[in-house]
PDB file of C-alpha atoms in Angstrom:
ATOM      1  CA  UNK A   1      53.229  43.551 -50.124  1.00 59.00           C
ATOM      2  CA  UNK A   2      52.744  39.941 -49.504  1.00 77.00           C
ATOM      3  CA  UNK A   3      49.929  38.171 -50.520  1.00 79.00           C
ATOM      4  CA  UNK A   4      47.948  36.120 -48.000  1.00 81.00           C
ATOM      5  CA  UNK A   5      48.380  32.299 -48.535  1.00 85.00           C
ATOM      6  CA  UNK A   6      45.569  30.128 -48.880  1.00 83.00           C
ATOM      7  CA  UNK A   7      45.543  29.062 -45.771  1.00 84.00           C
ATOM      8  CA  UNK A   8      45.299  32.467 -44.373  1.00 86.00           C
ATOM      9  CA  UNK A   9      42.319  33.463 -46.623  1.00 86.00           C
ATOM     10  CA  UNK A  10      40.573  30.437 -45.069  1.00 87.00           C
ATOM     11  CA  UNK A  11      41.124  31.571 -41.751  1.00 85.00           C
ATOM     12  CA  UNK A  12      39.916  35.098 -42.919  1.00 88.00           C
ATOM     13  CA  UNK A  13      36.736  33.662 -44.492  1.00 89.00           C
ATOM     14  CA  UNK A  14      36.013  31.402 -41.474  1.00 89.00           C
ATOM     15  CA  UNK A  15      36.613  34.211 -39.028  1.00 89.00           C
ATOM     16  CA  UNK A  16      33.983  36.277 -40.887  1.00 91.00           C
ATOM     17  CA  UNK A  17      31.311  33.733 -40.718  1.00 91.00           C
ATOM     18  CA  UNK A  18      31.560  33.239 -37.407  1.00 92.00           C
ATOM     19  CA  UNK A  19      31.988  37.044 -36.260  1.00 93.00           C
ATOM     20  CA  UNK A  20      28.837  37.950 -38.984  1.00 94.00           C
ATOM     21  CA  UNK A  21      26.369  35.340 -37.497  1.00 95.00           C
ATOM     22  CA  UNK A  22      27.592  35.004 -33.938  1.00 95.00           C
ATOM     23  CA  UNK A  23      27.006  38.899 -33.644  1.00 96.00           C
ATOM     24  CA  UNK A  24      23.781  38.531 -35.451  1.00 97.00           C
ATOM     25  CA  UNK A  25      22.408  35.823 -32.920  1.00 97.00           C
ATOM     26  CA  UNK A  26      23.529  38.452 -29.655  1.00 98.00           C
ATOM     27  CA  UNK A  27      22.258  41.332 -31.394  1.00 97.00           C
ATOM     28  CA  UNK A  28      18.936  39.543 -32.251  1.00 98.00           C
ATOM     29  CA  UNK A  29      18.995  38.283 -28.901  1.00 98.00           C
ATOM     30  CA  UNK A  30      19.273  41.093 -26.913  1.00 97.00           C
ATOM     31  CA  UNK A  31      16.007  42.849 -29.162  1.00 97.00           C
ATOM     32  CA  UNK A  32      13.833  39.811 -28.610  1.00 96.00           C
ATOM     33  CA  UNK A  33      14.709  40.400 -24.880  1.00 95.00           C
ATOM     34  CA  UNK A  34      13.681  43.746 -25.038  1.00 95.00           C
ATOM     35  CA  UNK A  35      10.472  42.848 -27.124  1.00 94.00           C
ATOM     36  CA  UNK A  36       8.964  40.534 -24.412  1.00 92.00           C
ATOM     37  CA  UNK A  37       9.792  42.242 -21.441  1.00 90.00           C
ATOM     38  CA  UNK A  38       7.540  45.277 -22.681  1.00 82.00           C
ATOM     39  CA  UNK A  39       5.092  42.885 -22.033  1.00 71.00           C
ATOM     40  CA  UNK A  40       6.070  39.960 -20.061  1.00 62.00           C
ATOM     41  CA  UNK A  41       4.195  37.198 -18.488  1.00 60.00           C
ATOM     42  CA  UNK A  42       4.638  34.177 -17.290  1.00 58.00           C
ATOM     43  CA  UNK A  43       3.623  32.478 -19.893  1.00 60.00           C
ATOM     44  CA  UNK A  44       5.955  33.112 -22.673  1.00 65.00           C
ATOM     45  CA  UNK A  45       3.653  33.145 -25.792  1.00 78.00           C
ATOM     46  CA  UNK A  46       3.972  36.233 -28.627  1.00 86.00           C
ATOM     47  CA  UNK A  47       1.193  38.333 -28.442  1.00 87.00           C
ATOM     48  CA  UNK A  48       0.027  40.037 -31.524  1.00 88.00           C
ATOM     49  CA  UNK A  49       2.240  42.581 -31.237  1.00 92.00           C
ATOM     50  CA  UNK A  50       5.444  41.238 -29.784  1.00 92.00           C
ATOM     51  CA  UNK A  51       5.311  38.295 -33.153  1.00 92.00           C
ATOM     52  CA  UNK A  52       5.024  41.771 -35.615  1.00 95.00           C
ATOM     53  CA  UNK A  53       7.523  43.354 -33.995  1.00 96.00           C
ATOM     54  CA  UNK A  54       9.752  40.012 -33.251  1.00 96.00           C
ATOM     55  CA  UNK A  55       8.918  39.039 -37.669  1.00 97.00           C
ATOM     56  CA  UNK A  56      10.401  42.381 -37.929  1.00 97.00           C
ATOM     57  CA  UNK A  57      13.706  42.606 -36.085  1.00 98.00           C
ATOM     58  CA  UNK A  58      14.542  39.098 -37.739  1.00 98.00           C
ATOM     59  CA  UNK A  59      13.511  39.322 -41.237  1.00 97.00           C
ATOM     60  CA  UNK A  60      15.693  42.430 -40.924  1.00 97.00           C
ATOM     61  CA  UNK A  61      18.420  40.397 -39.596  1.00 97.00           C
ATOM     62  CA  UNK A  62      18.167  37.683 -42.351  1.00 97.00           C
ATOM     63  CA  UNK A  63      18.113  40.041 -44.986  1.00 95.00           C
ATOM     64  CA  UNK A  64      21.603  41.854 -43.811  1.00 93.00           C
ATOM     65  CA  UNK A  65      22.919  38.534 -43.468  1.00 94.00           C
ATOM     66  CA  UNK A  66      25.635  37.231 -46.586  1.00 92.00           C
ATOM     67  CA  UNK A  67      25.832  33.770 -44.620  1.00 94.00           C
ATOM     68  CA  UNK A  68      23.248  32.420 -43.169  1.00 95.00           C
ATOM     69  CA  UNK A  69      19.663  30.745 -45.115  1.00 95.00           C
ATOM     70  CA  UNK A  70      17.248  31.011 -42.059  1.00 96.00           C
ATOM     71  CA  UNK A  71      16.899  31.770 -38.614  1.00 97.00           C
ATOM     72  CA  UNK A  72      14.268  32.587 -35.600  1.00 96.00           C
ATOM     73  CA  UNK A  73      13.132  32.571 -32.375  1.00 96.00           C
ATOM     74  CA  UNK A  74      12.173  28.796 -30.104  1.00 94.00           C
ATOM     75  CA  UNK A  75      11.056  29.269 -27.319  1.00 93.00           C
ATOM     76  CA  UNK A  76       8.995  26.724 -24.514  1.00 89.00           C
ATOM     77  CA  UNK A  77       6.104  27.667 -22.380  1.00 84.00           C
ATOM     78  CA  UNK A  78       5.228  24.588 -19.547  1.00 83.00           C
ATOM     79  CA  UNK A  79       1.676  23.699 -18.887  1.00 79.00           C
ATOM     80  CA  UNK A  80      -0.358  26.061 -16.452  1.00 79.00           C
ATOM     81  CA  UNK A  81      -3.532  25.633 -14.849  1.00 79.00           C
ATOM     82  CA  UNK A  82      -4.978  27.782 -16.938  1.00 77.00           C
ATOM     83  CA  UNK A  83      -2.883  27.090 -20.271  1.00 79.00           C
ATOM     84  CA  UNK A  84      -1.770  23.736 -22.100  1.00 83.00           C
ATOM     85  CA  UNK A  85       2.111  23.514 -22.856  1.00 84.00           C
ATOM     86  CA  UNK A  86       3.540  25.816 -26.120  1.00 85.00           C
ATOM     87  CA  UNK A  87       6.194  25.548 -28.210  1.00 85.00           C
ATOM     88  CA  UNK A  88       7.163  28.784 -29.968  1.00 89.00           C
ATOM     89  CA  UNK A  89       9.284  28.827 -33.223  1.00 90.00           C
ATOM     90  CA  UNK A  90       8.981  31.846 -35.097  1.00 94.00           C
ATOM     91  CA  UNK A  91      10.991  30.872 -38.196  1.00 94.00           C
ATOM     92  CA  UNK A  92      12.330  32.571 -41.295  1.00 96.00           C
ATOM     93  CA  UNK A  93      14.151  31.636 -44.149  1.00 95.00           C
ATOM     94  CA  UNK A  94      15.751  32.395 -47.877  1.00 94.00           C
ATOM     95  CA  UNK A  95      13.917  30.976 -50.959  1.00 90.00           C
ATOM     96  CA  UNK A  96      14.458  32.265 -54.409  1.00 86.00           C
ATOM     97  CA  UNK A  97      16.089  35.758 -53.088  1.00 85.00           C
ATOM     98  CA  UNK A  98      12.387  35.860 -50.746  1.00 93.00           C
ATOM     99  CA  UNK A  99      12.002  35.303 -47.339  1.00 96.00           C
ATOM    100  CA  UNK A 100       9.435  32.941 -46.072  1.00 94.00           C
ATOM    101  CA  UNK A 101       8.046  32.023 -42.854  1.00 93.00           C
ATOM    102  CA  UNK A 102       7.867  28.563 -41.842  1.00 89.00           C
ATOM    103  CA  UNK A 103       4.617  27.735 -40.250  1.00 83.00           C
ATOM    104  CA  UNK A 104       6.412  25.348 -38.068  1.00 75.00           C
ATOM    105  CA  UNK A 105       4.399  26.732 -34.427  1.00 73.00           C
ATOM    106  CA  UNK A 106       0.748  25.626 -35.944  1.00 70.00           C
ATOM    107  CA  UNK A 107       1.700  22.258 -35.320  1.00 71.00           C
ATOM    108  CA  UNK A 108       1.867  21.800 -32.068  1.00 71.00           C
ATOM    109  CA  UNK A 109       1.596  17.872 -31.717  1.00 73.00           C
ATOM    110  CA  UNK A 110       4.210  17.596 -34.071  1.00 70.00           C
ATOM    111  CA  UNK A 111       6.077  20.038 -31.877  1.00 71.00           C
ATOM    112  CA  UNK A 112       5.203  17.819 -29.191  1.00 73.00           C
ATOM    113  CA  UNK A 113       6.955  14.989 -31.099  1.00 70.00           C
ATOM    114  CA  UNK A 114      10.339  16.752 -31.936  1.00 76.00           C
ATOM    115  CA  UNK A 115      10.498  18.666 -28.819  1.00 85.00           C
ATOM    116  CA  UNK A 116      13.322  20.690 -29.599  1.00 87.00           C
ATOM    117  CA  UNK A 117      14.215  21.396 -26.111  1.00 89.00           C
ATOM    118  CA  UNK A 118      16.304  17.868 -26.519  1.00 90.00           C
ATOM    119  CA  UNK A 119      18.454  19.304 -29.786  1.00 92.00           C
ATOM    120  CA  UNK A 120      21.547  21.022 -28.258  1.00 94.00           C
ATOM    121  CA  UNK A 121      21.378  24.263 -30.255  1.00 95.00           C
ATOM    122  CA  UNK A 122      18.768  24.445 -27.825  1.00 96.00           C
ATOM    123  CA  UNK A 123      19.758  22.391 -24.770  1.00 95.00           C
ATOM    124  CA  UNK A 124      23.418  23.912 -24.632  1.00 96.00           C
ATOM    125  CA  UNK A 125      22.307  27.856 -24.028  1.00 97.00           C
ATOM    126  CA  UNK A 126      19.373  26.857 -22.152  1.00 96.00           C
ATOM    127  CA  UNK A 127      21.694  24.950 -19.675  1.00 96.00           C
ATOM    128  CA  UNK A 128      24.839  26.860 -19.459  1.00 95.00           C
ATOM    129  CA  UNK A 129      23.211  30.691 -20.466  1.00 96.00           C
ATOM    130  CA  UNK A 130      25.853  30.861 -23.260  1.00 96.00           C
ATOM    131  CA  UNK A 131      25.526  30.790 -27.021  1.00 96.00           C
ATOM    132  CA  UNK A 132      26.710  27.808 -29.100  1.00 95.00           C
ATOM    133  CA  UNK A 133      27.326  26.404 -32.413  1.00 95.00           C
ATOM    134  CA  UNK A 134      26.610  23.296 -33.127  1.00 95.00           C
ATOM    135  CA  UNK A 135      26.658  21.352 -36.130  1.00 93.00           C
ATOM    136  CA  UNK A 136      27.105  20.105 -38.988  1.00 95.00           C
ATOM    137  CA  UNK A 137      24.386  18.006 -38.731  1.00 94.00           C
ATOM    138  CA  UNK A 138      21.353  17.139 -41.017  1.00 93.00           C
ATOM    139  CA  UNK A 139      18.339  19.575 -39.978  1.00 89.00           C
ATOM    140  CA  UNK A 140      15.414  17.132 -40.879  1.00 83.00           C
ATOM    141  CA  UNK A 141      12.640  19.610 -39.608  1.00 79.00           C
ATOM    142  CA  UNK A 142      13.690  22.619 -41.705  1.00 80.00           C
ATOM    143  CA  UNK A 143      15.467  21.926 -44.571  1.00 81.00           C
ATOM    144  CA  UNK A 144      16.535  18.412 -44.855  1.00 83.00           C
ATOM    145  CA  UNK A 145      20.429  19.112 -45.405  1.00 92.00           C
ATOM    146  CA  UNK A 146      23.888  19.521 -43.605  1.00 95.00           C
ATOM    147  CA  UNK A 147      23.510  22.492 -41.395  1.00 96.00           C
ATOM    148  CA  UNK A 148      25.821  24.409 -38.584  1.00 96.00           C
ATOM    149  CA  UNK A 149      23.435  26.243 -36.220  1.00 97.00           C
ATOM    150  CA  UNK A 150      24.330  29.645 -34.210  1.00 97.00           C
ATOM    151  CA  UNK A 151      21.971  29.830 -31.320  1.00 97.00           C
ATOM    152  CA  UNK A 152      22.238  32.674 -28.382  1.00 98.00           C
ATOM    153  CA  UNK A 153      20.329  32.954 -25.511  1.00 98.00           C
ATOM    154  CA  UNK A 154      17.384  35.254 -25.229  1.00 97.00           C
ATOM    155  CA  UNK A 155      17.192  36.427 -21.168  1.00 95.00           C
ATOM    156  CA  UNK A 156      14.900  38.539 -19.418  1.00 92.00           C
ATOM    157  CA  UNK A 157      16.994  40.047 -15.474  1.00 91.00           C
ATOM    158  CA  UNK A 158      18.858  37.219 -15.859  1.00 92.00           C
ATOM    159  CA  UNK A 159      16.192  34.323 -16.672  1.00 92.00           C
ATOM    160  CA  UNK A 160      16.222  32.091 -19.602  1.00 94.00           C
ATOM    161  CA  UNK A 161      13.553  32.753 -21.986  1.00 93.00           C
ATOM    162  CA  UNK A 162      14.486  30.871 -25.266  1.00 95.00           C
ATOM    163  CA  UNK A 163      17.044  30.945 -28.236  1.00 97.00           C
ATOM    164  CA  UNK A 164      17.875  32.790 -31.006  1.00 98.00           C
ATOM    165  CA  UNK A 165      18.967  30.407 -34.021  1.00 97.00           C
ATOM    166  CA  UNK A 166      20.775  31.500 -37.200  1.00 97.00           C
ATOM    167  CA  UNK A 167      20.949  28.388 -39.833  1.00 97.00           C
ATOM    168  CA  UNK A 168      23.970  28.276 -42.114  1.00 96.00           C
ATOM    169  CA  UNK A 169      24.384  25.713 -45.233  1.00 96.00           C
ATOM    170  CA  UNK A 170      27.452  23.559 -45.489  1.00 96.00           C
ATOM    171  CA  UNK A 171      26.606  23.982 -48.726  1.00 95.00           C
ATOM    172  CA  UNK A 172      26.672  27.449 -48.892  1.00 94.00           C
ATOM    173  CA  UNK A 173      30.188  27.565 -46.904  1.00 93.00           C
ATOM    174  CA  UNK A 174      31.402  25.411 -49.181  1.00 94.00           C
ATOM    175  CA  UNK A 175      30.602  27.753 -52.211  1.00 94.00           C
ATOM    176  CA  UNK A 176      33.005  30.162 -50.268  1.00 92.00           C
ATOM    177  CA  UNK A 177      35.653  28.287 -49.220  1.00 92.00           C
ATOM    178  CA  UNK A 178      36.382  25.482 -51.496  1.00 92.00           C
ATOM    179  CA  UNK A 179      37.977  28.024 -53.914  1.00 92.00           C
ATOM    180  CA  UNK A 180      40.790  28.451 -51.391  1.00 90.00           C
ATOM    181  CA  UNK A 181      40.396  24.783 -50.161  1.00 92.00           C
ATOM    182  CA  UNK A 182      41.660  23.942 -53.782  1.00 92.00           C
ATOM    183  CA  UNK A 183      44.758  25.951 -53.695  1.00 91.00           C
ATOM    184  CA  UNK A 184      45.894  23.426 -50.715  1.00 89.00           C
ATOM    185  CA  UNK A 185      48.124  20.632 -52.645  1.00 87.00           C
ATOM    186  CA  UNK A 186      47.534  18.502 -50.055  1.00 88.00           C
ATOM    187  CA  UNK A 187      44.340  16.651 -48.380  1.00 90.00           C
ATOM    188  CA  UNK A 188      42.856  19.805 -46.158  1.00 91.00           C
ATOM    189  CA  UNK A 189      39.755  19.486 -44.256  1.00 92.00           C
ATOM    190  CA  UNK A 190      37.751  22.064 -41.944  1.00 93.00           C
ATOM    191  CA  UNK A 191      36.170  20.879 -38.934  1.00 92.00           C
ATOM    192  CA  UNK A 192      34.182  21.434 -36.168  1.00 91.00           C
ATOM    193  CA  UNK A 193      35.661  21.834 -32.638  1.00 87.00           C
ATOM    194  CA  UNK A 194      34.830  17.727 -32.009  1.00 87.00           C
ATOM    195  CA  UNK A 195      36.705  16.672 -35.354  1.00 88.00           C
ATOM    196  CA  UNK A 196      33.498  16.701 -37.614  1.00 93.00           C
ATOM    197  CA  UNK A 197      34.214  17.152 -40.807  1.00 94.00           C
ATOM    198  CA  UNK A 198      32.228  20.298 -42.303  1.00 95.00           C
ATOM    199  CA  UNK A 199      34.022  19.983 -46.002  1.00 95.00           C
ATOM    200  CA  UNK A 200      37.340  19.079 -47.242  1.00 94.00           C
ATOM    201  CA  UNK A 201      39.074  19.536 -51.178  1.00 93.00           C
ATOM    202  CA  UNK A 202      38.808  15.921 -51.351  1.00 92.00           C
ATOM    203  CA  UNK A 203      35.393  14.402 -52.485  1.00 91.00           C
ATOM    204  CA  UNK A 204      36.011  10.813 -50.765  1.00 91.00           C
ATOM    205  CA  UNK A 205      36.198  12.672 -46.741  1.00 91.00           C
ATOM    206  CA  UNK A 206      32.519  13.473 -46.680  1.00 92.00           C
ATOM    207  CA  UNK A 207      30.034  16.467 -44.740  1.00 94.00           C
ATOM    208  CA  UNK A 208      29.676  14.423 -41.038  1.00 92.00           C
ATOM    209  CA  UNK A 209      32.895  11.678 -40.908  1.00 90.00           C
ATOM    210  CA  UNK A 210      34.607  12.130 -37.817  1.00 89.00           C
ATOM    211  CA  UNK A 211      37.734  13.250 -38.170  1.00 82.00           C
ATOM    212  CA  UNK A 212      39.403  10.722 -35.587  1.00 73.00           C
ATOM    213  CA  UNK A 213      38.448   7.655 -38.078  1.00 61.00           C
ATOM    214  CA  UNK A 214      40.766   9.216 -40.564  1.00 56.00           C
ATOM    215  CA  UNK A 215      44.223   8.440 -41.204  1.00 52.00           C
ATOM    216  CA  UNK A 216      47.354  10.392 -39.180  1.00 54.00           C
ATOM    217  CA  UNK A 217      45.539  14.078 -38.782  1.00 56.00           C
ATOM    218  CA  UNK A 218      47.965  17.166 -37.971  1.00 56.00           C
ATOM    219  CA  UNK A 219      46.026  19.824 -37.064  1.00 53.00           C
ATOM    220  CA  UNK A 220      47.314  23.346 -38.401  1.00 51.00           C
ATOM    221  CA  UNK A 221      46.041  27.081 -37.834  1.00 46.00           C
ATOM    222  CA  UNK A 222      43.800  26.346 -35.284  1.00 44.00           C
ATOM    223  CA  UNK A 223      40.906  29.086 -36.031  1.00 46.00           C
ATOM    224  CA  UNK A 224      38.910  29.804 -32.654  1.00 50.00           C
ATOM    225  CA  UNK A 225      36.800  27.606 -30.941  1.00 61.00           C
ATOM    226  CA  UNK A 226      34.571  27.001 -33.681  1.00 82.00           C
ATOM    227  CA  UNK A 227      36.431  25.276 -36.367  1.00 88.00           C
ATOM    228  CA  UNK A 228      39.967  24.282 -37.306  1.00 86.00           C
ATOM    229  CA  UNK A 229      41.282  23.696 -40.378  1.00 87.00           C
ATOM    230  CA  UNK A 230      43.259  20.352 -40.712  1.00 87.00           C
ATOM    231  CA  UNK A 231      46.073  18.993 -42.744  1.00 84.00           C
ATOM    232  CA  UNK A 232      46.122  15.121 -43.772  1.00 81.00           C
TER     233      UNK A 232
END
């Protein structure tokens, strides 16, 4: 039997992230859905019990996932008469083999300030009703490092409600696929679907460069609409 190159094993790993967490974000989705509408209004803030039973259904999520280090639920409420704007974000994440919550949503004015309505993990399903990944980019509100986000729409009959996001690491892809990345004698790089480099096996084409500013790019095994892997 022939063994899989490294090329192929890089396709296999990156088809596994995306198929773990993309299916994550819809399934998540699709119970935070059901959650609200059990008691929907039309102001979209978690009641007591929707946030135990929403903490629930993600820390559950989190924990069955190998890949990702945090996700949760955004969501934004416009001002009524009777209520001031709100910006949900019920957030959870991996420390030290726990999971913590962030307590992101008790600061609203600083929500006010980042407004993450304008960051397109956000502004993509919100717009088009489809899920996304976006990144790598640096996430300077939760972690401070190089991060590819999976967010999915959360709808209610057909309305847009707010966003599932699943964080994933570059660094933690890169402790998965650099091992095959090495194998590759020559310069091989993964990117995003815009050319953004997410890592390469050579230390001088760094997390973020665009791929375009580099030197004579082929691209080889194209692998979905997520990320490609390309030979220099």
């Amino acid at each position: 039997m022939t063994q899989p190159t490294p090329i192929e094993e890089l396709q296999t790993l990156l088809e596994q992230v995306t198929q773990e967490t993309s299916s994550l974000a819809a399934c998540l989705a699709t119970k935070t859905g059901q959650i609200l509408a059990r008691d929907k209004t039309e102001h979209i803030k978690l009641s007591a019990i929707q946030r135990t039973q929403l903490q629930h259904e993600i820390k559950a999520a989190l924990q069955q996932s190998q890949y990702s280090q945090g996700m949760g639920f955004a969501s934004y409420s416009p001002a009524t008469q009777a209520e001031q704007e709100y910006w949900t974000l019920e957030w959870w994440y991996k420390k030290e083999n726990q999971l913590q919550q962030a307590q992101l949503e008790n600061y609203q004015n600083a929500q006010r300030f980042l407004d993450f309505r304008t960051f397109e993990w956000f502004q993509q399903p919100a717009t088009n009703k489809q899920p996304c990944i976006y990144g790598p980019y640096v996430d300077y509100i939760c972690n401070g490092a190089y991060t590819i986000t999976i967010a999915h729409p959360v709808m209610i009959n057909d309305q847009f409600v707010g966003v599932i996001a699943i964080d994933v690491l570059v660094s933690a892809l890169e402790k998965v696929l650099l091992p095959q990345l090495k194998k590759i004698k020559q310069k091989a790089v993964i990117t995003n679907r815009i050319a953004r480099v997410i890592t390469s096996n050579d230390i001088s084409i760094r997390t973020g460069t665009l791929l375009k500013h580099l030197t004579n790019p082929s691209y080889s095994n194209v692998t979905g609409q997520s990320f490609q892997l390309v030979m220099i």
